[in-house]
Coordinates of C-alpha atoms and ligand atoms in Angstrom, one line a residue:
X1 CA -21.3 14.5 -18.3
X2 CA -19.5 16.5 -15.0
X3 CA -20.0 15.8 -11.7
X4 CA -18.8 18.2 -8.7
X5 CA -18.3 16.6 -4.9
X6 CA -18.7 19.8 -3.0
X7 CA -17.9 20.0 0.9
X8 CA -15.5 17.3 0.8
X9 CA -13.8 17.2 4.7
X10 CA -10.7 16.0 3.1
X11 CA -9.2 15.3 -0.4
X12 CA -6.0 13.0 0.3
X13 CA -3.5 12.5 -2.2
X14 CA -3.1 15.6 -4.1
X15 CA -0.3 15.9 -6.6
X16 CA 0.2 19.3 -8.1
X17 CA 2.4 17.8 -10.5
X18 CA 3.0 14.4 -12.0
X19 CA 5.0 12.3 -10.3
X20 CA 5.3 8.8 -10.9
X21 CA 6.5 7.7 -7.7
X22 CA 7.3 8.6 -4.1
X23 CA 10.2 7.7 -2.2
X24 CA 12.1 7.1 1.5
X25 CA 10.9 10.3 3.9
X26 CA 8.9 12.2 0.8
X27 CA 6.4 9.0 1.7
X28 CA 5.6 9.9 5.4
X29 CA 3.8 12.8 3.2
X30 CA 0.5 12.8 2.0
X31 CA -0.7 15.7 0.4
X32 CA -4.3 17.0 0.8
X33 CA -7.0 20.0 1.0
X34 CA -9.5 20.1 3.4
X35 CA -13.2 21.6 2.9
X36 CA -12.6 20.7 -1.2
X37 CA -14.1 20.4 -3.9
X38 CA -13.4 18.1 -7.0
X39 CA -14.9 18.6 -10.1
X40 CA -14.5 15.7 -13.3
X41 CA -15.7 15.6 -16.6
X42 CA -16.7 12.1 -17.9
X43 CA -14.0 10.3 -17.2
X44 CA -11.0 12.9 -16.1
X45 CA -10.0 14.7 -13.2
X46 CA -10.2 18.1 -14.2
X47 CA -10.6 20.5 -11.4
X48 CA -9.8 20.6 -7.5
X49 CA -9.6 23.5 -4.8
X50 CA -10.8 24.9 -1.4
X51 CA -14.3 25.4 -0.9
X52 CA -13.6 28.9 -0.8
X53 CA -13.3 29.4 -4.5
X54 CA -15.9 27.2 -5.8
X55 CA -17.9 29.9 -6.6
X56 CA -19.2 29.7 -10.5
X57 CA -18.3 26.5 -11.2
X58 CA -21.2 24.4 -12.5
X59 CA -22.1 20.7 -13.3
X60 CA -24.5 18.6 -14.4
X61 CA -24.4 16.2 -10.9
X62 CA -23.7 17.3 -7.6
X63 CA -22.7 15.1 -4.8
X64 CA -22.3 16.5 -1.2
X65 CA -19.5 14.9 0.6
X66 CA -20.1 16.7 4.1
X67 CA -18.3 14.6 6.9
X68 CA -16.2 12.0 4.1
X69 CA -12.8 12.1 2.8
X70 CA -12.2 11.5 -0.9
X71 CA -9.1 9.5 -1.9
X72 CA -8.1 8.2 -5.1
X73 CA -8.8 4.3 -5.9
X74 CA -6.5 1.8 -5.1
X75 CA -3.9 0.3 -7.6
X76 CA -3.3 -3.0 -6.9
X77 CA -0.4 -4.0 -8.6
X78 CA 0.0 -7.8 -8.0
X79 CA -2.9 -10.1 -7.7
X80 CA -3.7 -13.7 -9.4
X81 CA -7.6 -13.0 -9.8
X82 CA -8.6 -15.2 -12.6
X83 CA -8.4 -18.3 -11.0
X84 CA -10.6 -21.7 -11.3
X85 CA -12.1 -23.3 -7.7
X86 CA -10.8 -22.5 -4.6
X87 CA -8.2 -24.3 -2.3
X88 CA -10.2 -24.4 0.9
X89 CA -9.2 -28.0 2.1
X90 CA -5.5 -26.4 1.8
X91 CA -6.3 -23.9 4.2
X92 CA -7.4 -26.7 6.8
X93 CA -4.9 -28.8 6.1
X94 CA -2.3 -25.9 7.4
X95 CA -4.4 -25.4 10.5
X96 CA -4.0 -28.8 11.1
X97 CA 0.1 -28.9 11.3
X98 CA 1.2 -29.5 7.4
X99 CA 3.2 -26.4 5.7
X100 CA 2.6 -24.6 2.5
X101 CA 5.8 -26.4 1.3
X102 CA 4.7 -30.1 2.2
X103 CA 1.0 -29.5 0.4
X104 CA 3.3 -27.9 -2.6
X105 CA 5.0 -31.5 -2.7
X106 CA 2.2 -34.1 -2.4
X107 CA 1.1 -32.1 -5.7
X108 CA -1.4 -29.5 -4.1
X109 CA -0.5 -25.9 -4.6
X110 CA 0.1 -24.1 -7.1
X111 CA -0.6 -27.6 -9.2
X112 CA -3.8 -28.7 -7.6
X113 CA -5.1 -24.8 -9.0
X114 CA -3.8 -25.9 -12.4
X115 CA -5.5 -29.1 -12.5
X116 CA -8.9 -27.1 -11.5
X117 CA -8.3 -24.3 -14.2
X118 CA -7.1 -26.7 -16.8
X119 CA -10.4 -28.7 -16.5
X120 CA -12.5 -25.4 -16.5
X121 CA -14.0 -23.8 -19.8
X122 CA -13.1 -20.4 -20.8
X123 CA -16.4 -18.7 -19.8
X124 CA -16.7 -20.5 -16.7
X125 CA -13.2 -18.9 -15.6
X126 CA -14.3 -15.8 -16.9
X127 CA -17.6 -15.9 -14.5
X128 CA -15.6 -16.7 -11.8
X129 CA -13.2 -14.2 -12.1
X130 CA -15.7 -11.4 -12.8
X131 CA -17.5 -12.2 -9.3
X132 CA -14.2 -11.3 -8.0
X133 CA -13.2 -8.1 -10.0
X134 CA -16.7 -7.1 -9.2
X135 CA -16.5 -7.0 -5.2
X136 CA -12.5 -5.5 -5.5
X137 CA -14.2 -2.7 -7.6
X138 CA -16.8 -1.8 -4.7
X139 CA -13.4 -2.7 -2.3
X140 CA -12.5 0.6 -4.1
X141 CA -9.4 -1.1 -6.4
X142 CA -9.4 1.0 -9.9
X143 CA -6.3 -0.3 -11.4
X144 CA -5.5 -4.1 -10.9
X145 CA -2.2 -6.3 -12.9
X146 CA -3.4 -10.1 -13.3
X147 CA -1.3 -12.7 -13.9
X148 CA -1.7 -15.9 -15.3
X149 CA 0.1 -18.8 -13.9
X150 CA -2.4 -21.3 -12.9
X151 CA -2.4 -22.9 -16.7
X152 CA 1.1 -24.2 -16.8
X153 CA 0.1 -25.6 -20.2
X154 CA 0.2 -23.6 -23.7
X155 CA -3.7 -24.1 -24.1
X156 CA -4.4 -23.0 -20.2
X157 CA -2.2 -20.0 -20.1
X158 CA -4.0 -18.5 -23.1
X159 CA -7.6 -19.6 -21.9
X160 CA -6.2 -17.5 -18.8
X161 CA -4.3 -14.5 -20.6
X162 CA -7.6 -14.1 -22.9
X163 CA -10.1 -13.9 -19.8
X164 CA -8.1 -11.4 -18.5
X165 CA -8.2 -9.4 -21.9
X166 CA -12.5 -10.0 -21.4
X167 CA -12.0 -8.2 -18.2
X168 CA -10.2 -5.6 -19.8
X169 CA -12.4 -5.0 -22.3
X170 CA -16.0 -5.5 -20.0
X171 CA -15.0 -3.4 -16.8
X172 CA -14.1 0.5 -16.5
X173 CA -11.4 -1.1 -13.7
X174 CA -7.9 -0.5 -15.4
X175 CA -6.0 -3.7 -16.2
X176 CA -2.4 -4.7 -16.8
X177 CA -1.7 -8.6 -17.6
X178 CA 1.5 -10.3 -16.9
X179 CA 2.3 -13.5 -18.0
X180 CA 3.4 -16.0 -15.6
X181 CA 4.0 -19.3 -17.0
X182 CA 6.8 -20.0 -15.2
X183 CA 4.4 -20.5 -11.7
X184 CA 5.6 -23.6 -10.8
X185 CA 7.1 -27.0 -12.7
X186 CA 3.8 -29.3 -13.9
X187 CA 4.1 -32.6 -13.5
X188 CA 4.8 -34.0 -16.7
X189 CA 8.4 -31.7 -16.4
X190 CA 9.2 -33.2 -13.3
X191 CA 12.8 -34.5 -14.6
X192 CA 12.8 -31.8 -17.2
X193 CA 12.4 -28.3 -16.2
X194 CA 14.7 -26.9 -19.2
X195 CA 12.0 -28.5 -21.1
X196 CA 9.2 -26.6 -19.5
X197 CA 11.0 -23.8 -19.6
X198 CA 11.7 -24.0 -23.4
X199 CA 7.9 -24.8 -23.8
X200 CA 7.6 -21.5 -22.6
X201 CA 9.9 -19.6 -24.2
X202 CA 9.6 -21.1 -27.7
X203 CA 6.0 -21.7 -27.8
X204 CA 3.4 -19.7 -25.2
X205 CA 6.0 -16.5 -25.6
X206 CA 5.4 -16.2 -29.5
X207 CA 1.9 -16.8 -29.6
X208 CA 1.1 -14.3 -26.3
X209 CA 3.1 -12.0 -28.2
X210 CA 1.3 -12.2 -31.2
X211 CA -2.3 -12.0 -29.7
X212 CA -0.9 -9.0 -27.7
X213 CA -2.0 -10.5 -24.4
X214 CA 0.5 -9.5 -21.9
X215 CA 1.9 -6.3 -21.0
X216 CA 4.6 -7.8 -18.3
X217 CA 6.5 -11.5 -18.0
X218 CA 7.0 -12.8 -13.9
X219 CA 8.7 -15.9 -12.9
X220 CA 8.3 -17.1 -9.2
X221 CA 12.0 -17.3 -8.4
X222 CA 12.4 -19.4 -5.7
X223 CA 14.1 -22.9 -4.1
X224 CA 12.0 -25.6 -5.3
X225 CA 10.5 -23.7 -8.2
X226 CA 12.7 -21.8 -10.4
X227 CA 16.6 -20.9 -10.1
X228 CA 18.5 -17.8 -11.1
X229 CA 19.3 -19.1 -14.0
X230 CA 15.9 -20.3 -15.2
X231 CA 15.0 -16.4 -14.4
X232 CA 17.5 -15.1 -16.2
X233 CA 15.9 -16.9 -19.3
X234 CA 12.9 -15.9 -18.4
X235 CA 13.6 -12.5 -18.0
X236 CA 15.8 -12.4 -21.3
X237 CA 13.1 -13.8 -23.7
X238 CA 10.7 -11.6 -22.3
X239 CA 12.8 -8.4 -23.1
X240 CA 13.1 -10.1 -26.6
X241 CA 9.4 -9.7 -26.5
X242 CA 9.4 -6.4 -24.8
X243 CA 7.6 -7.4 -22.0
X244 CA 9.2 -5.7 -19.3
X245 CA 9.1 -7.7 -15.8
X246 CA 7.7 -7.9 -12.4
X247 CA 8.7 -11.2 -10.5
X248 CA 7.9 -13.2 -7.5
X249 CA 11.1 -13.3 -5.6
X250 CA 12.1 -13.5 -1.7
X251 CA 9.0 -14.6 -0.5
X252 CA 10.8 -17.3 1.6
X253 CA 14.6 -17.0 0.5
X254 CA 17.2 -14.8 -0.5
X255 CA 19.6 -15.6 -3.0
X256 CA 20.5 -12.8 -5.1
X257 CA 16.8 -12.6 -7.4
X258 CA 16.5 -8.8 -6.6
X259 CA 19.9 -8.2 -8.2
X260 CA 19.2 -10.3 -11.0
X261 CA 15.7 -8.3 -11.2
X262 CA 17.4 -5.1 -11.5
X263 CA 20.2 -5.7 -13.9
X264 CA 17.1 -6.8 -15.8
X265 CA 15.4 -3.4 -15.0
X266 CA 12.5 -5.5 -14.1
X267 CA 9.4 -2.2 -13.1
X268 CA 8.9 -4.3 -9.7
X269 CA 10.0 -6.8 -7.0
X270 CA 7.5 -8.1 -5.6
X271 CA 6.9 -10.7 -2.1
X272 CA 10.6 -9.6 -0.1
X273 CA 9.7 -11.0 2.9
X274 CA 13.5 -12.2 3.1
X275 CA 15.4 -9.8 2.6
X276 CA 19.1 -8.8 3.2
X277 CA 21.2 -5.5 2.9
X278 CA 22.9 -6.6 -1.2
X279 CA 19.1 -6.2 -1.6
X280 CA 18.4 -3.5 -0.2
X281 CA 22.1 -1.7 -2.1
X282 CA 20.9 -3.6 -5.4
X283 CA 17.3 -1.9 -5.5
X284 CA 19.2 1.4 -4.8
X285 CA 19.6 3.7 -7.9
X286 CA 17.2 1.3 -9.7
X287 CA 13.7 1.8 -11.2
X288 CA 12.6 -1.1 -9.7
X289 CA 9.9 -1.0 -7.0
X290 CA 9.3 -3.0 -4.2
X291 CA 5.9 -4.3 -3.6
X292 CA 5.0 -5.9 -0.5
X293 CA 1.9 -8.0 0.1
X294 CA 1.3 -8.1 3.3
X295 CA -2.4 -10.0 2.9
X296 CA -0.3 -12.6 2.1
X297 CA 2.4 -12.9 5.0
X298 CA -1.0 -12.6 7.8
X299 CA -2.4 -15.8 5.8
X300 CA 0.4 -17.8 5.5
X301 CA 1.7 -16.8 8.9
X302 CA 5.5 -15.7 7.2
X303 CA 7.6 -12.7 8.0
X304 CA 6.3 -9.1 6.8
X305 CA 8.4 -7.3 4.1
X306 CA 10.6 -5.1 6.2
X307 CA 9.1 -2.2 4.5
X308 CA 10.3 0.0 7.4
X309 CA 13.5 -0.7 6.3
X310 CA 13.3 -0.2 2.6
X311 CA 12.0 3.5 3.1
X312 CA 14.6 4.2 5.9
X313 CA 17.0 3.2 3.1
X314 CA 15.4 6.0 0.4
X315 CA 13.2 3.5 -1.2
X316 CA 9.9 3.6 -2.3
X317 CA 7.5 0.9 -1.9
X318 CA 3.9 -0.3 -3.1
X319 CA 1.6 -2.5 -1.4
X320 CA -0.5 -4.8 -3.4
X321 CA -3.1 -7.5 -2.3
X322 CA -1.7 -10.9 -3.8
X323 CA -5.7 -12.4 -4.5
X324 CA -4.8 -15.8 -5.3
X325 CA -6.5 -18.9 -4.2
X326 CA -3.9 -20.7 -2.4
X327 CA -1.6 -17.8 -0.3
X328 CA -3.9 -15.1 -0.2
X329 CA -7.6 -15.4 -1.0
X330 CA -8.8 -11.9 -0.7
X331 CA -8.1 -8.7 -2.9
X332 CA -9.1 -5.8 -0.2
X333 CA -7.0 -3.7 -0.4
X334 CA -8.2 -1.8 2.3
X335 CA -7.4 -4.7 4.8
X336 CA -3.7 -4.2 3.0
X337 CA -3.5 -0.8 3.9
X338 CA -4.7 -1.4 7.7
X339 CA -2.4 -4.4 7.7
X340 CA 0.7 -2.3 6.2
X341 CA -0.2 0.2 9.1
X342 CA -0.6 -2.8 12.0
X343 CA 2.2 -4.8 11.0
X344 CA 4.6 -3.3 9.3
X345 CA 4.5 -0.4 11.0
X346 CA 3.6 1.9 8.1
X347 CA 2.5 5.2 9.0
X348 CA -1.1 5.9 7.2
X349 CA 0.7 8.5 5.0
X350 CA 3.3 6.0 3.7
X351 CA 0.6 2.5 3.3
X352 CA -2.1 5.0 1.0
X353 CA 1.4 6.6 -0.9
X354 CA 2.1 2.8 -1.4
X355 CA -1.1 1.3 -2.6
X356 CA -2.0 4.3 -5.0
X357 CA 0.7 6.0 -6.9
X358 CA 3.7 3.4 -6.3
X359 CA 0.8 1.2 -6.7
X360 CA 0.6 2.9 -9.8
X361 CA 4.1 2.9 -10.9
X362 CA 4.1 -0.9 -10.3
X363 CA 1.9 -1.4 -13.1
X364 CA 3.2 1.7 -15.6
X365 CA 0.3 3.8 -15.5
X366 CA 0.9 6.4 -13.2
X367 CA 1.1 9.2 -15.1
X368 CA -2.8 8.2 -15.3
X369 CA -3.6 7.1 -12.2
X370 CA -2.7 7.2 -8.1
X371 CA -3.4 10.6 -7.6
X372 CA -5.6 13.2 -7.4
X373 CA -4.0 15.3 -10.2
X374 CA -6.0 17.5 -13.0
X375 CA -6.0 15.1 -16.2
X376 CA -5.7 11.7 -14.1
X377 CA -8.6 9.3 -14.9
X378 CA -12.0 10.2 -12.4
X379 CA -10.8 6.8 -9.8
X380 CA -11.9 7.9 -6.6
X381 CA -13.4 6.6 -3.3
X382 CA -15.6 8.5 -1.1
X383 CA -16.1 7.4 2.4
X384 CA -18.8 7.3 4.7
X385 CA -18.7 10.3 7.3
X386 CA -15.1 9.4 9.1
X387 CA -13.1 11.3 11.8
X388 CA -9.8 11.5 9.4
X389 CA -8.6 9.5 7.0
X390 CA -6.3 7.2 9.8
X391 CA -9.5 5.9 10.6
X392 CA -9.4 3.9 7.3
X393 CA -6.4 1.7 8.7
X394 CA -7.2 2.3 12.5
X395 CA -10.9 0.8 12.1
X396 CA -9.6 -2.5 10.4
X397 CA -11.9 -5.0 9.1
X398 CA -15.2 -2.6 8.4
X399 CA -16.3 -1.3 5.3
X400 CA -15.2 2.8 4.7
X401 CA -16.3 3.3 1.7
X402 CA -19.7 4.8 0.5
X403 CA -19.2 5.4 -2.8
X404 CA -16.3 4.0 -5.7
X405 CA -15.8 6.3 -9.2
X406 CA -13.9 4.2 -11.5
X407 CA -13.6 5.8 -14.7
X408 CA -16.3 8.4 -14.5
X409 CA -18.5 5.6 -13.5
X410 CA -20.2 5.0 -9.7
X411 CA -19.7 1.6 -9.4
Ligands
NIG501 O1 2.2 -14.9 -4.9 N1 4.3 -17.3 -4.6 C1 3.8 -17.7 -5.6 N2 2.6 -17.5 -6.1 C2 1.5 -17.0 -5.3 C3 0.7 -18.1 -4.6 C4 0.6 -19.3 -5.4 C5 -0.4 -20.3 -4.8 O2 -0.2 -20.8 -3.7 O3 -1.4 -20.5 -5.5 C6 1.9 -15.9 -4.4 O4 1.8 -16.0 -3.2
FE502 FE1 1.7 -13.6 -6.3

């Protein structure tokens, strides 16, 4: 089956050849054609050009985009998705003067989502989380990493990993899964985290490994969750596994985690809204990307990543959405972008280079998706009839998108 979108005003994101990920002033570019076509075959890119020469090429569908820019999906690299419940209360309880901290030590946060999940049958999460993946697909997200991390017990994490692997399996969406047991300290660890962390290195590692249900370990590294040197376990038994990592680090202090990341040659960093210069020199020369999630820093009212300052410094950087129930309950991406723009002072170029290809290259897949390139998987988003596409960030808060292609397939 081929479709052709003919008359397309622009097609954004056009990558000649493969690159895997842009960085420092290459991101204030954004390559495109306008009055395009695109043609794909079932599920592959396979053909692009000028209007001009789309003379003789034929298809068995047709879709006129006159007046709507054509982009490819959205890769959000980070999000927590597959979750039980919601932490609603939470949310008014910080409007009414307590901090994400104090709820995270009367045993709500991270925890109280535990307790819910823990106490939640398999396909019950899995309906859930589908609702979810569902309305981020029409959000126009084609590739998405999940984590788990809101078990914190052997039995939960895997009831977790393997709802992600239904996901995987029942959705054209792309999926990556990361293992995160080492979320926060449960309860019955209080006085023993070496325990916990034992627990998950001798016992949830092996048997993930074995069931092939993670592609990448993460540990939130962080003051009152887990040190440097709990992450350097964590990191070292995952390379035993080869699960290469992506951890939560710098979200609210620095102490050397992005170093530690990167001797680890962990694929991304991700939170950094604390950041100083020995991380900014330590993610130098690295493959490591830095992912900001900006979604996250607006709801919990925290610093912005200084993503200005990482591409000033030759970096690259991805955006990514965070969806999780307690610091960031809501996976569009496009309110990323806008926000990336707004508040970060991203210019549109550099927030849609960040939340496709590096998106992309946060997750390991883009030399298959971020791009419009010929042999890239068919993700793409079609808007409604827009000015330019700085109108997707400029008009924040409203709906763009017209159509989403995710794997061949209008969603
Ligand atoms: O990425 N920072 C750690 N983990 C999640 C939020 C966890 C929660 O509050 O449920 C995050 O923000
Ligand atoms: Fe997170």
């Amino acid at each position: 089956m081929s479709t052709l979108i003919i008359n397309i005003q622009e097609l954004v994101q056009v990558r000649e050849e493969n690159v895997l990920k842009i960085s420092g002033d290459l991101m204030k570019k954004l390559p495109t054609i306008k009055d395009a076509y695109l043609l794909i075959e079932n599920d592959t890119i396979i053909d692009y050009g000028s209007m001009k020469n789309v003379d003789g090429i034929t298809a068995d569908k047709t879709i006129d985009a006159t007046g709507k820019i054509v982009l490819p999906t959205w890769c959000d690299s980070h999000t927590h998705i597959v979750y039980a419940g919601d932490r609603s209360q939470e949310f008014v309880d910080r409007i009414n003067g307590l901090s994400y901290e104090d709820i995270a030590n009367r045993g709500g946060g991270i925890i109280n989502s535990a307790k819910t999940l823990q106490n939640t049958s398999e396909d019950d999460l899995y309906n859930q989380s589908i609702t979810r993946v569902k309305a981020v697909m029409k959000l126009g997200t084609g590739a998405i990493e999940i984590k788990s991390g809101y078990g914190l017990t052997p039995d939960a994490e895997l009831k977790m990993l393997r709802v992600i692997k239904r996901i995987k399996q029942d959705f054209p969406i792309k999926v990556k899964a990361t293992f995160l047991g080492a979320h926060a300290l449960p309860l019955e660890f209080k006085e023993n985290k070496q325990g916990y962390l034992d627990q998950i290195i001798n016992v949830m590692l092996p048997q993930i490994a074995k069931e092939n249900l993670a592609n990448y370990i993460d540990v939130f590294c962080e003051k009152g969750y887990f040190d440097l040197n709990d992450t350097e376990q964590i990191l070292k038994a995952g390379q035993q596994y080869n699960l290469p990592s992506k951890i939560h680090v710098n979200q609210f202090n620095a102490f050397g985690g992005i170093a530690l990341a990167v001797k680890y040659n962990a694929i991304s960093v991700d939170h950094l809204e604390e950041l100083n210069q020995e991380d900014i020199e330590a993610l130098k020369n690295s493959n490591t990307m830095p992912v900001a999630l900006p979604s996250c820093s607006y709801f919990l009212s925290i610093p912005y990543t200084q993503g200005r300052q990482l591409i000033n410094a030759g970096l690259p950087l991805a955006l990514a959405s965070d969806y999780n129930p307690g610091s960031t309950p809501s996976g569009n991406m496009n309110f990323v972008v806008s926000t990336a723009c707004i508040k970060m002072r991203l210019t549109p170029e550099e927030a849609i280079n960040a939340a496709t290809i590096n998106g992309a290259y946060a997750m390991g897949i883009s030399n298959q998706y971020g791009s419009i390139t010929k042999g890239k998987k068919a993700n793409l988003i079609i808007t409604k009839p827009i000015s330019s596409y700085n109108y997707l960030p400029y008009a924040f808060g409203d709906n763009h998108i017209e159509t989403v292609i995710i794997n061949g397939e209008i969603i």
